[in-house]
Every structure is written in structure tokens, then in C-alpha cells.
XYZ file of C-alpha atoms in Angstrom:
653
model
C 3.910 1.719 0.032
C 2.342 3.642 0.414
C 0.606 1.174 -2.209
C -3.026 2.188 -3.068
C -4.263 5.621 -2.265
C -1.005 5.867 -0.760
C -1.538 5.662 2.764
C -4.819 5.140 4.503
C -5.699 7.489 7.364
C -6.220 5.861 10.740
C -8.145 2.943 9.177
C -6.340 0.026 10.808
C -5.353 1.419 14.207
C -8.694 3.079 14.885
C -10.625 -0.095 14.072
C -8.174 -2.069 16.193
C -8.663 0.302 19.126
C -12.410 -0.005 18.576
C -12.271 -3.735 19.308
C -11.804 -3.172 23.012
C -14.921 -0.996 23.024
C -16.980 -3.611 21.182
C -16.101 -6.669 23.225
C -15.732 -5.621 26.854
C -19.494 -5.823 27.294
C -19.481 -9.622 26.857
C -19.210 -10.207 30.606
C -18.486 -8.293 33.803
C -14.791 -7.835 34.430
C -14.753 -6.994 38.074
C -11.527 -8.813 38.892
C -8.045 -7.394 38.372
C -5.627 -9.046 35.960
C -3.667 -10.477 38.902
C -6.833 -11.888 40.414
C -7.772 -13.556 37.119
C -4.296 -15.096 36.809
C -4.505 -16.425 40.361
C -7.893 -17.938 39.601
C -6.511 -19.620 36.479
C -3.448 -21.004 38.281
C -5.731 -22.622 40.845
C -7.175 -24.924 38.135
C -5.875 -28.494 38.395
C -6.293 -29.139 34.664
C -8.640 -27.804 31.993
C -11.498 -25.588 33.255
C -14.319 -27.797 34.551
C -17.272 -25.378 34.684
C -18.640 -22.217 33.085
C -17.117 -19.915 35.734
C -13.592 -21.208 35.101
C -14.113 -20.980 31.321
C -15.309 -17.386 31.795
C -12.038 -16.609 33.640
C -10.056 -17.850 30.594
C -12.199 -15.751 28.250
C -11.652 -12.662 30.423
C -7.882 -13.249 30.438
C -7.978 -13.496 26.635
C -9.556 -10.028 26.488
C -7.123 -8.500 29.020
C -4.035 -9.727 27.091
C -5.370 -8.852 23.621
C -3.170 -5.834 22.773
C -0.277 -6.169 25.214
C 0.376 -9.877 24.632
C -1.658 -11.402 21.748
C 0.061 -14.799 22.145
C -1.205 -15.097 25.716
C -4.646 -13.919 24.598
C -4.756 -16.680 21.982
C -3.548 -19.241 24.551
C -6.343 -18.521 27.044
C -9.041 -18.253 24.367
C -8.127 -21.667 22.940
C -8.173 -23.223 26.429
C -11.650 -21.721 26.955
C -12.822 -23.061 23.567
C -11.479 -26.573 24.202
C -13.133 -26.796 27.642
C -16.429 -25.253 26.460
C -16.717 -27.728 23.579
C -15.929 -30.631 25.883
C -18.665 -29.532 28.318
C -21.092 -28.600 25.470
C -21.351 -25.000 26.692
C -22.451 -23.301 23.475
C -22.469 -19.701 24.743
C -18.942 -19.886 26.158
C -17.809 -21.592 22.923
C -19.140 -18.664 20.873
C -17.399 -16.130 23.141
C -14.102 -18.045 22.790
C -14.490 -18.224 18.999
C -14.989 -14.437 18.922
C -11.900 -13.865 21.126
C -9.725 -16.037 18.859
C -11.067 -14.250 15.777
C -10.235 -10.769 17.072
C -6.796 -11.830 18.373
C -5.897 -13.159 14.911
C -7.232 -9.912 13.423
C -5.013 -7.795 15.679
C -1.944 -9.841 14.629
C -2.894 -9.532 10.935
C -3.831 -13.230 10.461
C -6.988 -12.403 8.511
C -7.605 -15.891 7.144
C -7.676 -17.552 10.592
C -9.648 -14.607 11.997
C -12.327 -14.989 9.328
C -12.560 -18.754 9.910
C -13.198 -18.363 13.658
C -15.609 -15.450 13.107
C -17.581 -17.662 10.703
C -17.732 -20.430 13.341
C -18.982 -17.938 15.944
C -21.582 -16.657 13.481
C -22.854 -20.170 12.669
C -23.297 -21.208 16.318
C -24.828 -17.837 17.279
C -27.431 -18.150 14.501
C -28.255 -21.727 15.505
C -28.888 -20.874 19.177
C -30.060 -17.254 18.578
C -27.273 -15.602 20.581
C -27.923 -12.147 19.090
C -25.238 -10.164 21.005
C -22.556 -12.688 20.015
C -23.876 -12.818 16.444
C -23.538 -9.014 16.204
C -19.932 -9.286 17.452
C -19.064 -12.007 14.908
C -20.596 -10.072 11.993
C -18.839 -6.857 13.064
C -15.545 -8.798 13.201
C -16.063 -9.932 9.603
C -16.628 -6.316 8.612
C -13.400 -5.215 10.312
C -11.446 -7.995 8.572
C -12.746 -6.838 5.187
C -11.939 -3.238 6.175
C -8.365 -4.214 7.061
C -8.025 -5.951 3.656
C -9.353 -2.892 1.715
C -12.446 -4.892 0.714
C -14.512 -1.819 1.551
C -17.639 -2.644 -0.457
C -17.843 -5.986 1.383
C -17.279 -4.470 4.827
C -20.202 -1.999 4.719
C -22.966 -4.700 4.430
C -21.421 -6.572 7.383
C -21.374 -3.445 9.568
C -24.968 -2.724 8.518
C -26.084 -6.237 9.597
C -24.373 -5.758 12.979
C -26.039 -2.336 13.285
C -29.518 -3.817 12.746
C -28.899 -6.487 15.408
C -27.610 -3.936 17.929
C -30.676 -1.779 17.274
C -32.866 -4.756 18.182
C -30.772 -5.188 21.334
C -30.951 -1.382 21.995
C -27.190 -1.320 22.662
C -26.369 2.361 22.034
C -22.631 1.943 22.587
C -22.272 -0.732 19.915
C -24.629 1.139 17.568
C -22.298 4.164 17.815
C -19.308 1.934 17.040
C -21.106 0.450 13.996
C -21.878 3.939 12.672
C -18.222 4.878 13.135
C -17.039 1.836 11.153
C -19.511 2.522 8.339
C -18.387 6.159 8.175
C -14.758 5.001 8.100
C -15.431 2.727 5.116
C -17.342 5.410 3.194
C -14.506 7.873 3.762
C -11.997 5.385 2.304
C -14.332 5.057 -0.718
C -14.388 8.889 -0.850
C -18.192 8.901 -0.579
C -17.953 11.886 1.721
C -21.664 12.660 2.196
C -22.362 9.155 3.495
C -19.203 9.320 5.619
C -20.310 12.613 7.252
C -23.814 11.257 7.925
C -22.633 8.108 9.712
C -19.842 9.802 11.687
C -22.247 12.485 12.937
C -24.558 9.728 14.198
C -21.606 8.011 15.880
C -20.565 11.283 17.552
C -24.069 12.011 18.895
C -24.479 8.502 20.319
C -20.962 8.540 21.795
C -21.858 11.771 23.631
C -25.058 10.177 24.969
C -23.088 7.131 26.141
C -20.311 9.396 27.510
C -17.718 7.405 25.619
C -14.785 9.833 25.433
C -12.602 7.555 23.321
C -15.168 7.163 20.548
C -15.963 10.885 20.676
C -12.303 11.775 20.185
C -11.969 9.239 17.342
C -15.129 10.592 15.644
C -13.871 14.184 15.889
C -10.518 13.189 14.376
C -12.107 11.234 11.540
C -14.597 14.021 10.765
C -11.657 16.396 10.499
C -10.022 13.954 8.090
C -13.150 13.901 5.895
C -13.190 17.709 5.762
C -9.530 17.536 4.767
C -10.388 15.136 1.936
C -13.179 17.567 0.914
C -10.503 20.347 0.856
C -12.363 22.327 3.516
C -9.150 22.892 5.475
C -10.470 25.467 7.934
C -13.309 23.182 9.016
C -10.848 20.293 9.225
C -8.672 22.362 11.576
C -11.696 23.041 13.784
C -12.413 19.311 14.267
C -8.761 18.363 14.774
C -8.434 21.037 17.471
C -11.666 19.792 19.053
C -10.217 16.263 19.226
C -6.972 17.632 20.644
C -8.734 19.735 23.268
C -11.257 17.072 24.268
C -11.298 17.253 28.064
C -13.158 14.056 29.027
C -10.726 11.632 27.390
C -7.241 11.753 25.859
C -5.440 9.031 23.945
C -1.812 9.477 22.849
C -2.409 7.892 19.463
C -5.441 10.106 18.786
C -3.406 13.160 19.899
C -0.663 12.234 17.454
C -3.210 11.791 14.672
C -4.765 15.196 15.460
C -1.302 16.841 15.397
C -0.539 15.428 11.934
C -4.050 16.327 10.723
C -3.555 19.954 11.821
C -0.120 19.984 10.189
C -1.395 18.774 6.814
C -4.275 21.294 6.858
C -1.875 24.159 7.767
C 0.384 23.095 4.899
C -2.512 23.366 2.453
C -3.291 26.821 3.921
C 0.392 27.743 3.348
C 1.081 28.163 7.092
C 4.286 26.179 6.760
C 6.010 27.218 9.999
C 2.971 26.305 12.132
C 2.640 23.096 10.135
C 6.223 22.225 11.076
C 5.471 22.609 14.796
C 2.451 20.288 14.760
C 4.060 17.770 12.404
C 7.091 17.602 14.730
C 4.820 16.894 17.711
C 3.102 14.112 15.773
C 6.407 12.654 14.559
C 7.904 12.494 18.079
C 4.743 11.039 19.647
C 4.036 8.443 16.927
C 7.663 7.339 16.858
C 7.483 6.801 20.628
C 4.286 4.748 20.162
C 5.990 2.736 17.362
C 3.109 3.531 14.988
C 4.980 3.127 11.688
C 2.308 4.408 9.333
C 1.608 7.527 11.391
C 5.350 8.201 11.794
C 5.690 8.021 8.014
C 2.716 10.374 7.574
C 4.246 12.936 9.958
C 7.648 12.644 8.214
C 6.031 13.292 4.822
C 4.313 16.434 6.133
C 7.597 17.647 7.678
C 9.371 17.082 4.352
C 6.760 19.089 2.440
C 6.791 21.960 4.968
C 10.607 22.181 4.955
C 10.590 22.103 1.150
C 8.024 24.919 1.079
C 10.298 26.907 3.436
C 13.225 26.099 1.067
C 15.111 24.133 3.697
C 15.873 21.364 1.226
C 18.361 19.551 3.444
C 15.733 18.982 6.155
C 13.140 18.181 3.501
C 15.412 15.514 2.067
C 16.175 14.070 5.538
C 12.518 13.642 6.411
C 11.693 12.354 2.933
C 14.341 9.655 3.482
C 12.804 8.793 6.873
C 9.334 8.621 5.329
C 10.612 6.387 2.535
C 12.222 4.042 5.092
C 8.991 3.692 7.051
C 7.013 3.382 3.807
C 9.202 0.533 2.565
C 8.880 -1.221 5.922
C 5.060 -0.916 5.871
C 4.871 -2.064 2.253
C 7.074 -5.074 2.946
C 4.971 -6.050 5.969
C 1.806 -5.645 3.939
C 3.173 -7.746 1.092
C 4.304 -10.437 3.513
C 0.836 -10.590 5.081
C -0.839 -10.698 1.661
C 1.465 -13.481 0.472
C 0.853 -15.461 3.673
C -2.869 -14.963 3.199
C -2.673 -16.275 -0.372
C -0.629 -19.271 0.774
C -3.184 -20.043 3.459
C -6.040 -19.836 0.971
C -4.213 -22.126 -1.411
C -3.499 -24.573 1.440
C -7.134 -24.507 2.477
C -8.246 -25.324 -1.072
C -5.768 -28.232 -1.240
C -6.937 -29.617 2.114
C -10.558 -29.308 1.059
C -9.794 -31.281 -2.126
C -8.117 -34.041 -0.115
C -10.978 -34.217 2.369
C -13.562 -34.410 -0.404
C -11.637 -37.097 -2.236
C -11.282 -39.088 0.979
C -14.986 -38.761 1.775
C -15.877 -39.743 -1.774
C -13.730 -42.882 -1.532
C -15.237 -43.797 1.843
C -18.716 -43.272 0.473
C -18.010 -45.561 -2.487
C -16.584 -48.253 -0.172
C -19.592 -48.025 2.151
C -21.979 -48.251 -0.774
C -20.213 -51.309 -2.177
C -20.268 -53.039 1.192
C -23.954 -52.331 1.585
C -24.669 -53.711 -1.904
C -22.620 -56.881 -1.316
C -24.147 -57.490 2.127
C -27.651 -56.974 0.869
C -27.047 -59.218 -2.141
C -25.700 -62.096 0.024
C -28.055 -61.809 3.004
C -31.232 -60.675 1.281
C -31.152 -62.395 -2.100
C -34.832 -63.180 -1.727
C -35.600 -59.496 -1.326
C -34.341 -58.462 -4.784
C -36.832 -55.667 -5.147
C -35.716 -54.112 -1.891
C -32.072 -54.403 -2.907
C -32.753 -52.660 -6.237
C -34.555 -49.890 -4.385
C -31.605 -49.286 -2.098
C -29.182 -49.359 -5.049
C -31.241 -46.832 -6.948
C -31.368 -44.548 -3.914
C -27.589 -44.763 -3.474
C -26.972 -44.002 -7.136
C -29.133 -40.902 -6.931
C -27.324 -39.815 -3.786
C -23.968 -40.399 -5.444
C -24.977 -38.314 -8.470
C -26.078 -35.485 -6.214
C -22.793 -35.629 -4.343
C -20.831 -35.721 -7.602
C -22.728 -32.698 -8.849
C -21.981 -30.843 -5.605
C -18.324 -31.885 -5.828
C -18.115 -30.577 -9.410
C -19.620 -27.270 -8.312
C -17.131 -27.050 -5.448
C -14.246 -27.860 -7.819
C -15.387 -25.037 -10.104
C -15.409 -22.660 -7.136
C -11.910 -23.780 -6.147
C -10.665 -23.254 -9.703
C -12.055 -19.700 -9.699
C -10.416 -19.029 -6.314
C -7.060 -20.265 -7.614
C -7.351 -17.957 -10.639
C -8.079 -15.013 -8.331
C -5.094 -15.915 -6.159
C -2.847 -16.047 -9.238
C -4.094 -12.630 -10.379
C -3.343 -11.166 -6.936
C 0.139 -12.692 -7.036
C 0.796 -11.127 -10.445
C -0.369 -7.757 -9.120
C 2.121 -8.022 -6.232
C 4.949 -8.856 -8.653
C 3.929 -5.879 -10.820
C 4.112 -3.580 -7.765
C 7.665 -4.790 -7.031
C 8.737 -4.167 -10.642
C 7.207 -0.674 -10.583
C 9.070 0.140 -7.367
C 12.402 -1.067 -8.834
C 11.782 0.974 -11.968
C 11.065 4.135 -9.969
C 14.215 3.749 -7.858
C 16.396 3.135 -10.924
C 15.038 6.235 -12.730
C 15.454 8.508 -9.712
C 18.955 7.184 -8.949
C 20.109 7.552 -12.535
C 18.614 11.034 -13.078
C 19.807 12.598 -9.823
C 23.408 11.340 -9.915
C 24.792 13.865 -12.433
C 22.973 17.023 -11.131
C 24.024 16.370 -7.544
C 27.577 15.598 -8.654
C 27.622 19.028 -10.364
C 26.306 20.721 -7.230
C 28.957 18.985 -5.113
C 31.722 20.126 -7.471
C 30.484 23.727 -7.295
C 30.547 23.615 -3.496
C 34.095 22.197 -3.485
C 35.276 25.043 -5.780
C 33.775 27.638 -3.449
C 35.269 26.015 -0.344
C 38.752 25.865 -1.888
C 39.189 29.636 -1.402
C 41.406 29.892 -4.505
C 38.909 31.823 -6.614
C 38.743 35.548 -7.185
C 35.646 37.512 -6.178
C 34.657 37.913 -9.813
C 34.939 34.177 -10.487
C 33.125 33.392 -7.235
C 30.298 35.702 -8.281
C 29.990 33.868 -11.613
C 30.034 30.497 -9.842
C 27.423 31.672 -7.308
C 25.135 32.845 -10.103
C 25.608 29.560 -11.927
C 25.176 27.649 -8.649
C 21.822 29.427 -8.060
C 20.616 28.491 -11.539
C 21.796 24.949 -10.970
C 19.891 24.664 -7.671
C 16.690 25.920 -9.360
C 17.101 23.363 -12.140
C 17.858 20.537 -9.696
C 14.800 21.502 -7.618
C 12.653 21.421 -10.732
C 14.199 18.072 -11.659
C 13.423 16.606 -8.227
C 9.817 17.856 -8.388
C 9.374 16.291 -11.822
C 10.962 13.033 -10.701
C 8.746 12.827 -7.624
C 5.626 13.549 -9.657
C 6.681 10.947 -12.228
C 7.480 8.406 -9.482
C 4.089 9.067 -7.866
C 2.305 8.510 -11.178
C 4.245 5.258 -11.728
C 3.367 4.002 -8.230
C -0.318 4.828 -8.833
C -0.297 3.089 -12.198
C -1.097 6.338 -14.026
C -1.423 6.293 -17.830
C 0.909 8.076 -20.247
C 0.127 11.815 -20.533
C 0.747 12.995 -24.118
C 0.950 16.769 -24.511
C 2.516 19.420 -26.711
C 6.183 19.931 -25.723
C 8.751 22.350 -27.128
C 11.643 19.976 -27.784
C 14.246 22.728 -28.274
C 13.392 24.543 -25.018
C 13.351 21.293 -23.068
C 16.793 20.465 -24.477
C 18.091 23.940 -23.482
C 16.994 23.378 -19.878
C 18.698 20.000 -19.690
C 21.914 21.336 -21.270
C 21.894 24.124 -18.654
C 21.502 21.490 -15.943
C 24.704 19.778 -17.103
C 26.692 22.988 -17.597
C 29.027 22.299 -14.620
C 29.752 18.850 -16.029
C 30.577 20.377 -19.428
C 32.885 22.926 -17.771
C 34.645 20.274 -15.701
C 35.646 18.299 -18.808
C 36.121 21.494 -20.894
C 33.581 20.256 -23.452
C 32.310 22.403 -26.302
C 28.530 22.161 -26.653
C 26.947 23.240 -29.951
C 23.155 23.506 -29.884
C 21.467 24.366 -33.218
C 18.187 25.776 -31.926
C 17.295 28.343 -34.577
C 13.608 27.326 -34.539
C 11.253 25.875 -31.979
C 10.169 22.289 -32.663
C 7.102 21.000 -30.854
C 6.342 17.326 -30.351
C 3.533 15.267 -28.854
C 4.883 13.171 -25.950
C 4.971 12.694 -22.171
C 7.035 15.571 -20.711
C 8.695 13.510 -17.930
C 9.612 10.731 -20.363
C 11.171 13.179 -22.851
C 13.206 14.794 -20.076
C 14.479 11.432 -18.792
C 15.350 10.267 -22.342
C 17.369 13.418 -23.104
C 19.112 13.477 -19.694
C 20.263 9.885 -20.075
C 21.621 10.406 -23.606
C 23.357 13.723 -22.755
C 24.755 12.209 -19.549
C 26.224 9.305 -21.538
C 27.650 11.726 -24.128
C 29.453 13.635 -21.330
C 30.604 10.384 -19.768
C 32.218 8.974 -22.932
C 33.597 12.247 -24.377
C 37.212 13.065 -23.381
C 38.531 16.378 -22.119
C 38.196 19.271 -24.642
C 35.753 17.189 -26.721
C 32.670 18.386 -28.585
C 28.971 17.543 -28.230
C 26.636 18.690 -30.995
C 22.833 18.819 -30.791
C 20.667 19.483 -33.855
C 17.223 18.625 -35.206
C 15.636 17.259 -38.389
C 12.084 16.637 -39.549
C 10.673 13.929 -41.806
C 6.945 13.582 -42.607
C 5.132 13.640 -39.217
C 8.274 12.903 -37.168
C 10.788 15.220 -35.521
C 14.199 13.894 -34.565
C 16.860 15.181 -32.183
C 20.498 14.257 -32.944
C 22.993 14.140 -30.059
C 26.500 13.581 -31.461
C 29.820 13.360 -29.630
C 33.452 12.727 -30.663
C 34.089 10.395 -27.735
C 35.219 6.792 -27.389
C 32.428 5.295 -29.511
C 31.349 1.640 -29.394
C 32.346 -1.639 -30.975
C 29.910 -3.527 -33.209
C 29.435 -6.155 -30.493
C 28.460 -3.584 -27.857
C 26.277 -1.710 -30.364
C 24.350 -4.926 -31.030
C 23.706 -5.489 -27.311
C 22.971 -1.832 -26.562
C 19.219 -2.037 -25.835
C 19.099 -5.706 -24.903
C 21.190 -5.955 -21.712
C 21.882 -4.085 -18.478
C 24.396 -4.195 -15.625
C 27.933 -5.520 -16.159
C 27.094 -6.782 -19.672
C 26.706 -3.261 -21.069
C 28.020 -0.650 -18.600
C 31.504 0.869 -18.814
C 33.384 3.606 -16.988
C 33.627 6.992 -18.710
C 36.696 8.830 -19.885
C 37.181 10.232 -16.361
C 36.316 6.833 -14.795
C 32.674 7.873 -14.182
C 30.608 4.877 -12.958
C 27.366 3.662 -14.557
C 24.501 1.204 -13.879
C 23.561 0.099 -17.402
C 19.896 0.878 -16.683
C 19.640 4.172 -18.577
C 19.547 2.766 -22.130
C 16.851 0.228 -21.277
C 14.720 3.065 -19.855
C 15.372 5.171 -22.959
C 14.186 2.385 -25.249
C 11.071 1.748 -23.148
C 10.083 5.431 -22.881
C 10.689 6.104 -26.594
C 8.479 3.142 -27.509
C 5.717 4.264 -25.093
C 5.730 7.706 -26.765
C 5.210 6.131 -30.250
C 8.726 6.964 -31.386
C 11.923 5.075 -32.156
C 15.678 5.469 -31.654
C 18.745 4.917 -33.833
C 22.404 4.763 -32.800
C 25.442 5.318 -35.030
C 28.874 4.712 -33.561
C 32.460 3.855 -34.451
C 35.126 2.798 -32.025
C 37.321 5.794 -30.995
C 35.390 8.142 -33.340
C 32.281 8.948 -31.369
C 28.569 8.170 -31.265
C 25.328 9.729 -32.504
C 21.946 9.036 -30.879
C 18.885 9.941 -32.990
C 15.511 9.947 -31.217
C 12.312 10.269 -33.275
C 9.122 11.741 -31.769
C 5.678 12.469 -33.182
C 5.334 16.090 -34.277
C 2.513 17.981 -32.604
C -0.430 18.845 -34.867
C 0.498 22.571 -34.976
C 4.119 21.908 -35.908
C 3.189 19.262 -38.467
C 1.033 21.796 -40.370
C 3.782 24.417 -40.641
């Protein structure tokens, strides 16, 4: 999903909670929710005066978070009645309510449209408080869409208006939003400055909620600055804040303390706080925060070498992460569809208006020609004026068409980026699944041997020693896979470095030792000298694991696998040869061109396969500026030869 900088802190929920703080000052809400409902039910039809419209607007605010559909219902009733009665102020308030309700539900396009309408009317009639609300809403929409550099100017405009109005509470909220955006941009000095201002003003206004949020976010900034002790101080301050307590903020503080304790290597304490956060956030159904807590739990358990618990919480985190990513993608796709639909509707409206304008002009010309033939000069004047107007309109239409074309290109680029993210995710899952299958199968076999109870103490001791080595290698493999998967998700570039090919091969052969023993395979590794190459370490490991895994798979019991090396010019090659089942010419021709059922087969012991490994091998070899050859005969075995660039030191030897 975790997407871009993998998971934002409390960006969305804290800004969403902030809405209630920003808007409740629009009018006085002295009545209870029941009283407001009774007032509404007493209406015979649509509201008929400003008081009744105000009741609908208040109901929209009261239902905002618990029942957004009801909030939208009452706000639209208020808007319809206010427009009918030409009550501009109540119309602006209703527009703002509809905008924030759509924001809360993630409908950013509709939210922005209504916020723009509120902004236009507020500017026209100089409703400064409502204008500040509309501009702040635009900033929050951009913040929710990760358009951070666009959100900061909007918050700054709202801040200037609220300063003119001397509204300290809203000024504090604006400072908080600006600090939030700067933190996401990792401009930490600006983030600290604005959050400190927000905290001071919140204390003056005695707003406990905003104080607690500011303390939490300041702790998060110190965490990003790697000042973990100072981060702990602010998280504890938020947790121990006496004047106000919010369950979500408590959960965020717990996870913040846990992540700081993890960095300070206090893993057991980190587990306690991460568990509190996980339980609380799961109860609140806050998916992102539940995922964050699960990730911290996984890392703490891994640090304490409780790999079973680490794996369980990593699985939970991945489940929540996939759910969040899917929801985010769905919202982004819906947003793109809405933009495209808006552009199409705008084109149709413009074309319709253009046609109507042409018809009106023609009618005017014909009428003037028939009725005022004696006034030819006047007719020519009117024609000339209409032609000029038409040219101006055509020029404006062309400019608008150019803007629409640019918007469509941007939408297409965003769509391609989403498709690329999906492909990257599929690639990561296929690599991890393929690389972990054989090591975990070996570990499972070792456990079954131990549980059988048929082994002597001496044999058990040998198996335990081998099992320990195997666990270390599998742990290293998992760490490498996770780092590689993280780099793929972040779009990281290839990292070429000097790698000892022979030592890397030894580690991988040791990883598959149980598999060799199970099939009684003889492994011959000619490693008399160290050969160093220039390549990406994770790619080399994945290439060799896939080839060796396939060699084991297609070599029968008591077979032989031979590994040796050659050098030619500036290339080093590793040869992996087996005396297994081999391949037909037809399969050899399709080897690096297909996947799935078209290429996969079961091994000599009916081992399953996915057909993805060879495609990954080809791709990784190509990315490391190498190439691969395959020699094979049916029932005689296969030989895979992978060529890598020699490192500069090795090439000069």
C-alpha cells in the first residue's frame, strides 16, 4: 500500500477530526439532536425561512461522522431552500457542509466542486468567515490527495483571513494543517515552527483536542528527525494529557511510543505499547493505524527472535495494507472517471451553446435583413459585432479544448501509474512466493524428521546443527526478500555492487542442503578461486536460487548437480549442470517466452511449479547487463549458463 512513503502518519484521520473543530462555529448549536429532528419533522414541506434552513444545516453538521448520508441529505435540503429564497449566506453554509461531507466519504471531486461554489459566493458577498472555511476545505482536499505543495497555499490564505477575523481557534487549526503538510514533505523545520504555533494557540483557546493532536504530531516529527527520546517525551505528553482524551489519539500515541522504543532497541516495551495500539485501533476500525501497529509488532517480535509471531503480525499488516491500497486505488479510479465525465459534459455543453449562439445570430441577421432593409448600415454594424463576438468565443473555446486535452493526458498518465503499481505488486508477490517455497519446505522436512522419534541422538545432533544453520539462512533470505520487495514497491533503481559470485553460490547451496539430502543428490561445486562480479546482490541471489531449485526439481534420486565457473574477456559465467530429465526442443524454444501451464511441469518427485521463475531470471539477468544460455537434451540433463559483468578488480587480474 502502503503506496508512496509507505504509509502516511495520521494525515487523513487527524484532518478529518479537525473538520468538526473548524465548522462548529458557523452558528450556535444550543438544541439537542432530538430537538433538531423534531423541529425538522414539523416542516410541512421544504424549509420556508432562514430559521428552518439553519435547522437543516445544523443537522448536517451533527450527522457528519456518524451518518454522512443523512448529513448530505439535510445539507442539500438546506441548499435547495436557500437558493429558492435567495438567502446567500445560508446557501454558502450549505455548500460548505456538502463539500466537507463529500470529503469525509472520500468523494474529492464533488467536495472540490461544492467548495469552489462556496468560495465564489463568499467572495462576491464578502462573507469572510465562510470564505476561510471554503479555502481551508480546498486545502484539506489537496492534503488528502497528497497534493501537498498545493495544499499549503490554500491553508495560508485561510490563515490570513482568520487573522483578519481574529479567530484564534481557527488560526491554530490552520497552523496545525500547515505543519502537517510540511511534515509530509519532510521539511521538518517548517513543520516544527507551525506546530509549535498551533500548540500555543490551542493552549490559549483551551482546546484539549487540538493540543493532544499537536503533541502527537510533534512527536511524529521528532521521530522522523530520528530524535527518538524527544519523540517519546511528546508521545507520553499526548498520552498523559489530562484536559482531553481521544481514543484515536491515544492509539496513535501508543504506536508512536512503540516505534520509538523499537528504534532504541527496547523491544519488549515496544511490544506492550504496540499491542495496546493494535487492540484500540482495531476496535475503532482504523485500518491504517491497525496496520501500522501490526507492522511494529512484527518488527519487535522479529527483533526478539519470535519469528512465528513476527510472521503472524506481518500477515495481518499485509492484509490491512492490501485493503487500504485497494480502497485508495478505487477512489483514485473513481476520481479519474469523474474528471473524464466532467470534461465530456463540458464539451457537450460548449458545443450546444455554440450551436444555439449560431442559430440566434442567424435569426437576428435574417430578421434585421427583412425588417430593416433600409437600415443597411445598421445591419452591417450588428453583423460585424456578432462576428467579432463569435471569434472571441471560438478563441476561448479553443483554449478550453487545449486545457481539456492536457487534463486528459494527465489522467492517462495517472492511469498508467496505477497499472504500473499493480504490476509491481504482482511481481513482488511472485518473487517472494517462489523464493520462500523451497527453504520453508526444507525446514518443514527437518521438523518432521525430528518429530518422528526414529533418529539416534548423534543423528539428531547433526540435524539440529544443520537445522540451526538452515534457520539462519532462511532468516537472511527473508530479510533480503523484504528489502528487495520494499525497493521494488518504492520504485528504487538497480544497485550495482561488487559481489563474490562463488561465496554467494556457497550460501545458496547451503540453503538447499536439506533438499539435496532428501533426493540423495551429489553436489559438486568447483570453487577453487573467488570470482567477483558487478551486479545487484538481490537479483543475483534470486537468479541462482531459481536455477538451483529447478535443477533439484528435475534431477532424479541419486543424481548429480555440478557447479563451475568460466571467464571470457570482461564476463564471468556460472555453469549449473544436472543429469536430470532435460527438455525437448519445443519446450527449450518457449523457455523464456511463456509462464504458467504453458511451461511449468512437475519435478521428478512431483514437485509443483508456477512457471514464473524463468521469466524473472531472464528479466533480472538483462537488468544486470548479462545474458543466459541453456543447453538441454531430453532425458540427459540441462545446463544453465549465466553471464555477468566482471568487477573492475577481477577483470584486471
